[in-house]
PDB file of C-alpha atoms in Angstrom:
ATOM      1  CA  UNK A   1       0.000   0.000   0.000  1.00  0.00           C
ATOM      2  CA  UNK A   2       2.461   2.012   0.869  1.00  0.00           C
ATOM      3  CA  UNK A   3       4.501   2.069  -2.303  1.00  0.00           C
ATOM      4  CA  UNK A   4       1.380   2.711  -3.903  1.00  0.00           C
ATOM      5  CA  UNK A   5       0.914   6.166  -1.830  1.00  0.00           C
ATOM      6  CA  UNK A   6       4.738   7.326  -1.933  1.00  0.00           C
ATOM      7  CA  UNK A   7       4.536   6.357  -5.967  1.00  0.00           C
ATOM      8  CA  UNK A   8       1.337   8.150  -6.683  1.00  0.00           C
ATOM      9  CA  UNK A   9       3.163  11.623  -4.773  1.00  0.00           C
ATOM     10  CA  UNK A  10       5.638  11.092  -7.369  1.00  0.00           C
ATOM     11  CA  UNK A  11       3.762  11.045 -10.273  1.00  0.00           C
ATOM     12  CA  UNK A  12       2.315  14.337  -8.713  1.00  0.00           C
ATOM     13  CA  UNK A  13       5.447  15.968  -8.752  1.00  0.00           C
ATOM     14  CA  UNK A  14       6.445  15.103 -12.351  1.00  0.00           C
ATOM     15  CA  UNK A  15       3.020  16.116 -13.437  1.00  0.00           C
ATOM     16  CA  UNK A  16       3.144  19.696 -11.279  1.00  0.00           C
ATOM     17  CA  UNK A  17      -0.425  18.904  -9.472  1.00  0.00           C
ATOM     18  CA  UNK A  18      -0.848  20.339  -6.282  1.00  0.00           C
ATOM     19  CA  UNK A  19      -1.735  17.464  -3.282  1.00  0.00           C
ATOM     20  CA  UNK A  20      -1.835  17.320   0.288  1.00  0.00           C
ATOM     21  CA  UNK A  21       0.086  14.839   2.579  1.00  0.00           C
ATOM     22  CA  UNK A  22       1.193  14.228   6.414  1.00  0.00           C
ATOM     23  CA  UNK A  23       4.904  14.025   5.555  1.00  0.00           C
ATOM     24  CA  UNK A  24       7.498  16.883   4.557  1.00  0.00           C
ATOM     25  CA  UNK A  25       8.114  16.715   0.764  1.00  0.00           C
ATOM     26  CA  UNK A  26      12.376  16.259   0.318  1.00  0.00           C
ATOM     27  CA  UNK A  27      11.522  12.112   0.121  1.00  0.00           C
ATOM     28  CA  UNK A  28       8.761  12.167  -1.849  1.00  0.00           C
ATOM     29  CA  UNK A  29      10.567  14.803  -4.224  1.00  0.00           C
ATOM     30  CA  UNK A  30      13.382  12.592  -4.588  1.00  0.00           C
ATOM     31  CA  UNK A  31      11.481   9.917  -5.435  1.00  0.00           C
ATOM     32  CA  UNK A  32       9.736  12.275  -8.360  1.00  0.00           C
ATOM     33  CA  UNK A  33      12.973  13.138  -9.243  1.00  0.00           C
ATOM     34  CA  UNK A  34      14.366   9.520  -9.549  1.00  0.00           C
ATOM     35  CA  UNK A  35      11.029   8.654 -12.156  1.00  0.00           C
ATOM     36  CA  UNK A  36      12.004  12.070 -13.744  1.00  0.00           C
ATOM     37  CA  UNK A  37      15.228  10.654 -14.592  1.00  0.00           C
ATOM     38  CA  UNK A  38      14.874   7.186 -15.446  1.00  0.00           C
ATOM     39  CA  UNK A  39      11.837   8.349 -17.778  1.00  0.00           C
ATOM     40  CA  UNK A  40       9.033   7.865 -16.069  1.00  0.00           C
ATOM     41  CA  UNK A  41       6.410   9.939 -17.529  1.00  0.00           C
ATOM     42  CA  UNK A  42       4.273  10.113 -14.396  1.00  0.00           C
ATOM     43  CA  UNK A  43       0.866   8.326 -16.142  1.00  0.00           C
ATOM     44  CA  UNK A  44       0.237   5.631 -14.150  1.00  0.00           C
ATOM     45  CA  UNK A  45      -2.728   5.671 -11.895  1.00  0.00           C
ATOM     46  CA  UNK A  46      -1.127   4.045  -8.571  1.00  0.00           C
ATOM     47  CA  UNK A  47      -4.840   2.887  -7.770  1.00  0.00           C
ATOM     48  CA  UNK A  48      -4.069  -0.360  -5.357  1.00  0.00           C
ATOM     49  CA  UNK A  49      -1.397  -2.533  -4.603  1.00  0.00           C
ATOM     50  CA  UNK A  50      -0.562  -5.312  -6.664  1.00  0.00           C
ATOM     51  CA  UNK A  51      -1.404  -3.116 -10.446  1.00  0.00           C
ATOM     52  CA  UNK A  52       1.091  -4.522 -12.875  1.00  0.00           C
ATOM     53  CA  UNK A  53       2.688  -1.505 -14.135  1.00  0.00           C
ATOM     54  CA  UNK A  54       3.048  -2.982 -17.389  1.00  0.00           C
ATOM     55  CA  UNK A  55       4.959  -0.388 -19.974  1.00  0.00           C
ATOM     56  CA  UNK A  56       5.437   2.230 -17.658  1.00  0.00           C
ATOM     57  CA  UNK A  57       8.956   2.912 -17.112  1.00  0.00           C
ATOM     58  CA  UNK A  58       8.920   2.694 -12.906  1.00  0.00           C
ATOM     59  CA  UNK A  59      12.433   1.094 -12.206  1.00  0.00           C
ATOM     60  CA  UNK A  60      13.971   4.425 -11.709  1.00  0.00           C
ATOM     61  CA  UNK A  61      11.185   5.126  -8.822  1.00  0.00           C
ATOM     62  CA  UNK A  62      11.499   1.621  -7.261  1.00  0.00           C
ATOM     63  CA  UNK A  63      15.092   0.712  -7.080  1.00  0.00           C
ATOM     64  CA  UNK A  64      18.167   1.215  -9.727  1.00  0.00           C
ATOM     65  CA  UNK A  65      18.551   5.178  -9.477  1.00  0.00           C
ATOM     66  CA  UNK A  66      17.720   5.663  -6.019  1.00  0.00           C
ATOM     67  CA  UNK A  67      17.285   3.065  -3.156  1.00  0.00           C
ATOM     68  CA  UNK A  68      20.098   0.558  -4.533  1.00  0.00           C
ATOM     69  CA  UNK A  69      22.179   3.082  -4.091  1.00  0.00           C
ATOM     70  CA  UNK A  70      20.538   5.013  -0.780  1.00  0.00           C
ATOM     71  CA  UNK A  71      20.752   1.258   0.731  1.00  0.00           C
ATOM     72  CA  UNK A  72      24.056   0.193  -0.470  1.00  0.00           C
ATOM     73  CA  UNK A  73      25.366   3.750   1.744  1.00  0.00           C
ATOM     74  CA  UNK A  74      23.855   2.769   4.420  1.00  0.00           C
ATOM     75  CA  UNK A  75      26.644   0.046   5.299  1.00  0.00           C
ATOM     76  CA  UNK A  76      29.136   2.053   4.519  1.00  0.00           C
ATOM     77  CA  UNK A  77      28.031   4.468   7.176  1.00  0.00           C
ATOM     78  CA  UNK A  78      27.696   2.149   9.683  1.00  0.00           C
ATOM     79  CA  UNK A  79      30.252   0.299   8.670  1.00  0.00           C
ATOM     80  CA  UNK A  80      32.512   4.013   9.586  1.00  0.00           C
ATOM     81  CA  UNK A  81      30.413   4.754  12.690  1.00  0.00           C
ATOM     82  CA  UNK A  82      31.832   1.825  14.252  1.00  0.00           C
ATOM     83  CA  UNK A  83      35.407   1.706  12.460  1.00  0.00           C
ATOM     84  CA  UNK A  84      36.237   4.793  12.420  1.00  0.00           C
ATOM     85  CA  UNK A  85      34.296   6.492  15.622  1.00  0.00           C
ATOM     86  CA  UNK A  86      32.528   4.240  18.191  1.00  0.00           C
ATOM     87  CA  UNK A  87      34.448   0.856  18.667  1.00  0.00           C
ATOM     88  CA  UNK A  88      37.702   1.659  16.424  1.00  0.00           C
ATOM     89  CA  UNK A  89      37.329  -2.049  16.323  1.00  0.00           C
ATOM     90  CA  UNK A  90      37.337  -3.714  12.513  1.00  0.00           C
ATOM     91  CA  UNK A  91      35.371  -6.880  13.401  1.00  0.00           C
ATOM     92  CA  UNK A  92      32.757  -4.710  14.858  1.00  0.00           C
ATOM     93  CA  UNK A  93      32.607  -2.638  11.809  1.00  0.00           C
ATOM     94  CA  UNK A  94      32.137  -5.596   9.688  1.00  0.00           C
ATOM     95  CA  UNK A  95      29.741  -7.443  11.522  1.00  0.00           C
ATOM     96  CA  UNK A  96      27.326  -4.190  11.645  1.00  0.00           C
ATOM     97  CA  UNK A  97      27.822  -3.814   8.104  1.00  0.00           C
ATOM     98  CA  UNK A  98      27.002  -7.731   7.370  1.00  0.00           C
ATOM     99  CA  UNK A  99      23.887  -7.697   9.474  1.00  0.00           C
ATOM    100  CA  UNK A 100      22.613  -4.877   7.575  1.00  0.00           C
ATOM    101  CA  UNK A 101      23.380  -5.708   4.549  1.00  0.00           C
ATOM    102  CA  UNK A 102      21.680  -9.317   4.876  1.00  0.00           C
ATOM    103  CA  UNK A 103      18.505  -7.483   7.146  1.00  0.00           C
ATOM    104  CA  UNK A 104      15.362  -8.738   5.331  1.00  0.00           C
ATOM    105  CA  UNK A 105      13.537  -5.973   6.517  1.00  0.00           C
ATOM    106  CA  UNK A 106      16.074  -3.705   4.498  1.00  0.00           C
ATOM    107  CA  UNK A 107      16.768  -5.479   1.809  1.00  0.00           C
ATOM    108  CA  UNK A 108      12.833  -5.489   1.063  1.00  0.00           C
ATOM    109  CA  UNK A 109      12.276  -1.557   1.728  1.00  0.00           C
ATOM    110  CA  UNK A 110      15.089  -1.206  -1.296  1.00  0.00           C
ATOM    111  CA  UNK A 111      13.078  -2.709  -3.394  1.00  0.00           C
ATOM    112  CA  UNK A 112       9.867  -0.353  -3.303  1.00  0.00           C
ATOM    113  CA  UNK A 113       8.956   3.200  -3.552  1.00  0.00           C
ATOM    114  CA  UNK A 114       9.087   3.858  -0.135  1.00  0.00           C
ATOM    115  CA  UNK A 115      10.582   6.687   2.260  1.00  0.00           C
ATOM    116  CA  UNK A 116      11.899   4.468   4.390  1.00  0.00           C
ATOM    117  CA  UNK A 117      15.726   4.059   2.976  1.00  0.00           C
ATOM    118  CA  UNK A 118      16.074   7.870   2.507  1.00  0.00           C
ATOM    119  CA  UNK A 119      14.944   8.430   5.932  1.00  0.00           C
ATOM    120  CA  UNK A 120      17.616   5.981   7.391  1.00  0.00           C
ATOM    121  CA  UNK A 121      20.301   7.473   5.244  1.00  0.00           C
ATOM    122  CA  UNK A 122      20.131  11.014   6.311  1.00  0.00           C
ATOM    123  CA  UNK A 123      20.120   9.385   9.754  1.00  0.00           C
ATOM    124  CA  UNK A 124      22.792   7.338   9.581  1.00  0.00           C
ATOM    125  CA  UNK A 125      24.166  10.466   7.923  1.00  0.00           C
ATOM    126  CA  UNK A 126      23.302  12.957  11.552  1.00  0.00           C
ATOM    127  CA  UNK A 127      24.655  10.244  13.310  1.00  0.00           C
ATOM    128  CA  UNK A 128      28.399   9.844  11.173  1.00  0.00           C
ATOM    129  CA  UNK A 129      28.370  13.972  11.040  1.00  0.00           C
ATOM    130  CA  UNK A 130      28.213  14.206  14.833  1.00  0.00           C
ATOM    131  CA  UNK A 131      30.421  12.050  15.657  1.00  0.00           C
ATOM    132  CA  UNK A 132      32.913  13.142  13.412  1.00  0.00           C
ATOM    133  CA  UNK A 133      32.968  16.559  14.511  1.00  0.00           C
ATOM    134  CA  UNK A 134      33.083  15.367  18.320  1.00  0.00           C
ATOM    135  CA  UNK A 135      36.396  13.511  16.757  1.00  0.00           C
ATOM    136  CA  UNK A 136      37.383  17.382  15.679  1.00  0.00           C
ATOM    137  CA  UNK A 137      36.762  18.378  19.191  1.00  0.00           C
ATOM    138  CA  UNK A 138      41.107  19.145  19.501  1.00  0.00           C
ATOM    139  CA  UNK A 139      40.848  21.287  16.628  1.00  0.00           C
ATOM    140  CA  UNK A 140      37.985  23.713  17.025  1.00  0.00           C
ATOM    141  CA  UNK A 141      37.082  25.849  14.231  1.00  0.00           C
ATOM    142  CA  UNK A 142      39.357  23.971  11.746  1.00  0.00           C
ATOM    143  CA  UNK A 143      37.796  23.682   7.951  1.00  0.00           C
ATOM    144  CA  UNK A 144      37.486  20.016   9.011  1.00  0.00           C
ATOM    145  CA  UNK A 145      35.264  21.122  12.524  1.00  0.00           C
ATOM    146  CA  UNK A 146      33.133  23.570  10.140  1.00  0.00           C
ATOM    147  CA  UNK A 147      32.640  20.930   7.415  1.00  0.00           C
ATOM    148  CA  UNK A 148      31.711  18.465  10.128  1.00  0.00           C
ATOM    149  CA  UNK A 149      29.190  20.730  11.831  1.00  0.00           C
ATOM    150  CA  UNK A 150      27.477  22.083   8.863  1.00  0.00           C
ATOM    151  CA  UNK A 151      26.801  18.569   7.486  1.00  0.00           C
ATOM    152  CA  UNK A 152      25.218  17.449  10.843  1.00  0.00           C
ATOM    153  CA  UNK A 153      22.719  20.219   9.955  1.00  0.00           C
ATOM    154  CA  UNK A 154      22.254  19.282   6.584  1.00  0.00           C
ATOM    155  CA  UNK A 155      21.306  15.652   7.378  1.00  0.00           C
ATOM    156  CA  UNK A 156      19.022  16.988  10.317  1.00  0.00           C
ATOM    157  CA  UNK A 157      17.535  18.855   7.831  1.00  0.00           C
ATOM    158  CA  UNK A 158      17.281  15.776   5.750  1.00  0.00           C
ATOM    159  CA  UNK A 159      15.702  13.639   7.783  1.00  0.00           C
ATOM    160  CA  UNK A 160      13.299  16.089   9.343  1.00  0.00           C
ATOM    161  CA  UNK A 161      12.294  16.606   5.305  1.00  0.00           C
ATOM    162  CA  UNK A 162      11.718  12.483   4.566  1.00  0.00           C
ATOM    163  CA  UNK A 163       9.036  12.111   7.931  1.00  0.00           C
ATOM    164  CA  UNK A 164       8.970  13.546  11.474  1.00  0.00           C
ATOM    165  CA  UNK A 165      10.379  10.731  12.736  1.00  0.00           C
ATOM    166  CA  UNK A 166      13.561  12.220  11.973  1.00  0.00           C
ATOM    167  CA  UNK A 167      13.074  14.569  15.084  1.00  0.00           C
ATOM    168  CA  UNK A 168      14.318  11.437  16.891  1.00  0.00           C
ATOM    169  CA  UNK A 169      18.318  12.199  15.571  1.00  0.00           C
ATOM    170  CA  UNK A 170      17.887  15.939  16.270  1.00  0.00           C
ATOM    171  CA  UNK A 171      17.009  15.302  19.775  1.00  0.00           C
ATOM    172  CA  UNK A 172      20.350  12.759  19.598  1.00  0.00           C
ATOM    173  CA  UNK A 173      22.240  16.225  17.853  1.00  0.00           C
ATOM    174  CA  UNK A 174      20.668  18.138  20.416  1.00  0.00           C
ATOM    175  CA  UNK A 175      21.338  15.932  23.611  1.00  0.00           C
ATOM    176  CA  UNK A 176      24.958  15.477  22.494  1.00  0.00           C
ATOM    177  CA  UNK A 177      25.642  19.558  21.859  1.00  0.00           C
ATOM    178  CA  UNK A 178      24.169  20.661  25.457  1.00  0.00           C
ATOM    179  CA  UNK A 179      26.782  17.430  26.665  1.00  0.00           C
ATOM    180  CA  UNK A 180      29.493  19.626  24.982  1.00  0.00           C
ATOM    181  CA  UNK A 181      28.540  22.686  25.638  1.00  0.00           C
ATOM    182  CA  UNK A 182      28.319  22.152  29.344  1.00  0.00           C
ATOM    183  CA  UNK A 183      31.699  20.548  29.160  1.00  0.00           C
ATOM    184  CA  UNK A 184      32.839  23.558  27.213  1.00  0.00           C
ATOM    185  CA  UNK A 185      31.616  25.530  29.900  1.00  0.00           C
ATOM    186  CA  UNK A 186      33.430  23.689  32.494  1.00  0.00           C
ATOM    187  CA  UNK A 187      36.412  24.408  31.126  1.00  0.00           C
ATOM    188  CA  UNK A 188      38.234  27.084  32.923  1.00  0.00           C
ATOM    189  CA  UNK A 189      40.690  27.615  30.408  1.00  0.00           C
ATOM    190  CA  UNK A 190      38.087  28.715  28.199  1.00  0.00           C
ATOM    191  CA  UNK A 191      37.280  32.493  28.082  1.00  0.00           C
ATOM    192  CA  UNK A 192      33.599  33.150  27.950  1.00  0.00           C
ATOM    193  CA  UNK A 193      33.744  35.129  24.364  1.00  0.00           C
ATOM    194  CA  UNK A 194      35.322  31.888  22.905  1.00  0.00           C
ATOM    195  CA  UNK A 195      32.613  29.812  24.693  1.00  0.00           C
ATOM    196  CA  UNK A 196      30.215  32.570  23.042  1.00  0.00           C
ATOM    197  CA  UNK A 197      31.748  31.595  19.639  1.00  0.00           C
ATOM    198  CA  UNK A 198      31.478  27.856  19.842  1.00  0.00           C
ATOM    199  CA  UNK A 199      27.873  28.437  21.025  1.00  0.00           C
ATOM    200  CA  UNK A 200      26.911  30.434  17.946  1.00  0.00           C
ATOM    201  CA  UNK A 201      28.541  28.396  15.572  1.00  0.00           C
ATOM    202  CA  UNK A 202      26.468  25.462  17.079  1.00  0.00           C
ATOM    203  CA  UNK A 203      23.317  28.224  16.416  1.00  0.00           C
ATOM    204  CA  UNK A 204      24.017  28.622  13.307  1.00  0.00           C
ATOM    205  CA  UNK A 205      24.826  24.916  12.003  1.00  0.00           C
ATOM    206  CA  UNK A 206      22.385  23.181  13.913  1.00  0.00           C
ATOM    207  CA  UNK A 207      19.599  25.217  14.288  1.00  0.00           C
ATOM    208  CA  UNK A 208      19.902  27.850  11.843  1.00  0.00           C
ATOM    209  CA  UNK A 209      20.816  26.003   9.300  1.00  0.00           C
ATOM    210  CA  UNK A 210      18.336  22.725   9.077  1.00  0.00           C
ATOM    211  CA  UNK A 211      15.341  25.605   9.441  1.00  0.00           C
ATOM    212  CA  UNK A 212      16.493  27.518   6.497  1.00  0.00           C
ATOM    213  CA  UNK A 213      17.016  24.036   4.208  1.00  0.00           C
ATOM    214  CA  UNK A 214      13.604  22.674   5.631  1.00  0.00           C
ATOM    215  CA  UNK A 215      12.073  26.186   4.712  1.00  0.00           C
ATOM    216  CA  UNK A 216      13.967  25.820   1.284  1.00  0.00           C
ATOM    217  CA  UNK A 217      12.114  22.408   0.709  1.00  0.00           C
ATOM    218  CA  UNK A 218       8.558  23.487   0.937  1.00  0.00           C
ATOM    219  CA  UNK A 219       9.668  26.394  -1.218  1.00  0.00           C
ATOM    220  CA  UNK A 220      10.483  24.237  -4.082  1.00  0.00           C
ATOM    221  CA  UNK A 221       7.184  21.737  -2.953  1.00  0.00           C
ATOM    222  CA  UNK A 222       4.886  25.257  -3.513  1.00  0.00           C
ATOM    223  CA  UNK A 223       6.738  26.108  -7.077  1.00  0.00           C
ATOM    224  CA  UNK A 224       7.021  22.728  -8.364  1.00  0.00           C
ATOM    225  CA  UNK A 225       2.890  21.803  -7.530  1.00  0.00           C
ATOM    226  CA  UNK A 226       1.680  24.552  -9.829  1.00  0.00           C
ATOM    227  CA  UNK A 227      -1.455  22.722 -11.060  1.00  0.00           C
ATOM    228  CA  UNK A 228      -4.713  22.151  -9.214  1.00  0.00           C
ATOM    229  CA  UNK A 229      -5.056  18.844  -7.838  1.00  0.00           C
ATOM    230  CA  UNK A 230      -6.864  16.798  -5.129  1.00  0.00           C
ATOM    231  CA  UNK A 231      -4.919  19.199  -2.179  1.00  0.00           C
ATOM    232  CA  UNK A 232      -6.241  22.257  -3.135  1.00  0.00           C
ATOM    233  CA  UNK A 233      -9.225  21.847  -0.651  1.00  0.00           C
ATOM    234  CA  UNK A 234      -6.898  21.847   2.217  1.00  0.00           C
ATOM    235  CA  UNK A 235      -6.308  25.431   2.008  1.00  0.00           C
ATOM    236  CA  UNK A 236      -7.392  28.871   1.468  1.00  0.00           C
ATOM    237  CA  UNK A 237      -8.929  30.464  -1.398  1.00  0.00           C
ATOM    238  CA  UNK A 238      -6.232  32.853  -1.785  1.00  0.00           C
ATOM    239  CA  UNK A 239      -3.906  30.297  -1.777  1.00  0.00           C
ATOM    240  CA  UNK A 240      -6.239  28.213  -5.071  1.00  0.00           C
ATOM    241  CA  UNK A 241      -6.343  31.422  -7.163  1.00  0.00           C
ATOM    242  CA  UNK A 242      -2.689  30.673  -7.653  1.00  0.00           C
ATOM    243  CA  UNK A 243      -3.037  27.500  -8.758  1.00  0.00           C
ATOM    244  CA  UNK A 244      -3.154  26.503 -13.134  1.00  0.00           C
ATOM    245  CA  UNK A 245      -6.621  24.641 -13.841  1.00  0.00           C
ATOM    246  CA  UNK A 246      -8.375  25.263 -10.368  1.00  0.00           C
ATOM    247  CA  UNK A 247     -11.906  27.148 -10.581  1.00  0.00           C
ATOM    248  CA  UNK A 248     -10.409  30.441  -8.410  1.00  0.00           C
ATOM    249  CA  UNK A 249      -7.099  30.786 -10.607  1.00  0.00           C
ATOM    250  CA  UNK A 250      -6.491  34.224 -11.031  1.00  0.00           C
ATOM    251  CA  UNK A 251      -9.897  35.503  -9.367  1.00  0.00           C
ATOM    252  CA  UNK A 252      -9.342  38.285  -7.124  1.00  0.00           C
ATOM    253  CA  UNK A 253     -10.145  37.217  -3.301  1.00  0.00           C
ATOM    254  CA  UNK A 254     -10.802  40.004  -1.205  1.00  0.00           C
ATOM    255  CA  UNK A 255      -8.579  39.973   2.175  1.00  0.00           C
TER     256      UNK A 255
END
C-alpha cells in the first residue's frame, strides 16, 4: 500500500499537481525526481497494490537510481560509525555492516517506492556527522570542525524533510551539543567570548541552518505543484487562485 501512496506523490510531482500529505516533501521529491530521470512519464494511476505496471517505465522510482544506491550507503556508514568512531574495532565494523546488509527488513524496503531508505540514510548520515565533529573536538574551528558541523545540519535537515520521525536524531544532535557545551563551559581555560563563539557556531549549524534548508524544501514543494489537484481543498482560497486549472485561478479574493 504504501509504495502505492509514496509512488502516486511522485507522479504528482512530475506532473506539477498540487496534493496534500502528512509528511514533509524532500523524500517524496526525490522519489519524483528519480522517475524524472529514469523516464518515467508520471501516467500511471497508482490505484491499489498489486497493479502490474506494465509499460510504464517505474524502475527508476522503485530501485536502480535511487534506493540501490541510498541502501548500499547505508553500510558504509555504519560500517565508519563503528570503524572509524565508536568501537575503532574492525570486526565490529564488519559485523554491523554484514547484518545490515543481509537485514530482510532492508533489503525489502530497497526494493519499493518507499521513504523508508532515505529516511535511514540522512540518519545514519546525523549520526556519522556528529560524531565526526566530536572527533574534531582538539581542533575547534578547523575547515574540518566547520565541514563536520554544517553537514550534521544538513542531514538533520534531511531527515526532518523524509518524515517527522527524523526529530528522533535531532534530539540525539541536540542531547549530544548541550553534553558539549556544558563541558565547554566547564572548562576554565576557556574564556567566555570563545565559549560565546562555539555556542553560535552550534546556532548557526544546527539550528539555523536545518530551518532555512527545511524552509527551502517546501519552497520548491509550492513552485514545483503549480497545477490544481486533489490538495487544493486543504487550504485557502487565496492560496487556489494561484493555482493553473483550479476554478479560483487568477480571481481576485478580497482579504
Amino acid at each position: 500500500w504504501d509504495e502505492t501512496h509514496f509512488g502516486k506523490m511522485g507522479s504528482y510531482y512530475i506532473n506539477r499537481t498540487f496534493f496534500f500529505d502528512v509528511h514533509p516533501p524532500l523524500g517524496k521529491m526525490l522519489i519524483g525526481l528519480a522517475g524524472y530521470l529514469s523516464g518515467y512519464d508520471g501516467t500511471f494511476p497508482f490505484q491499489k497494490p498489486g497493479d502490474r505496471y506494465e509499460q510504464h517505465n517505474y524502475v527508476g522510482m522503485r530501485g536502480v537510481r535511487l534506493y540501490r544506491h541510498v541502501s548500499s550507503w547505508l553500510a558504509l556508514l555504519c560500517f565508519s560509525v563503528q570503524m572509524l568512531e565508536l568501537s575503532r574495532s574492525l570486526p565490529a565494523a564488519l559485523l554491523t555492516a554484514f547484518i545490515l546488509i543481509f537485514d530482510t527488513g532492508c533489503i525489502t524496503l530497497s526494493q519499493y517506492i518507499l521513504l523508508d531508505p532515505i529516511l535511514m540514510f540522512f540518519l545514519m548520515g546525523a549520526v556519522l556527522s556528529m560524531v565526526k565533529c566530536n572527533s574534531c573536538a582538539d581542533r575547534p574551528f578547523s575547515a574540518s570542525w566547520w565541514f563536520w558541523l554544517c553537514l550534521t545540519g544538513v542531514n538533520l535537515a534531511g531527515a526532518m524533510g523524509v518524515k517527522f520521525v527524523g526529530l528522533f536524531v535531532v534530539l540525539l544532535v541536540g542531547l549530544n551539543t548541550i553534553y558539549d557545551l556544558w563541558d565547554l563551559l566547564g572548562d576554565l581555560s576557556l574564556s567566555l567570548v570563545m565559549f560565546g563563539k562555539h555556542l553560535l557556531a552550534r546556532v548557526l549549524c544546527l539550528i539555523l541552518l536545518p530551518l532555512a534548508l527545511y524552509t527551502a524544501m517546501f519552497a520548491v514543494h509550492f513552485t514545483v505543484l503549480n497545477k490544481s489537484g486533489p490538495g487544493d481543498g486543504f487550504f485557502s482560497s487565496a492560496f487556489q487562485s494561484q493555482l493553473i486549472g483550479n476554478n479560483l485561478h487568477n480571481v481576485s479574493i478580497p482579504e
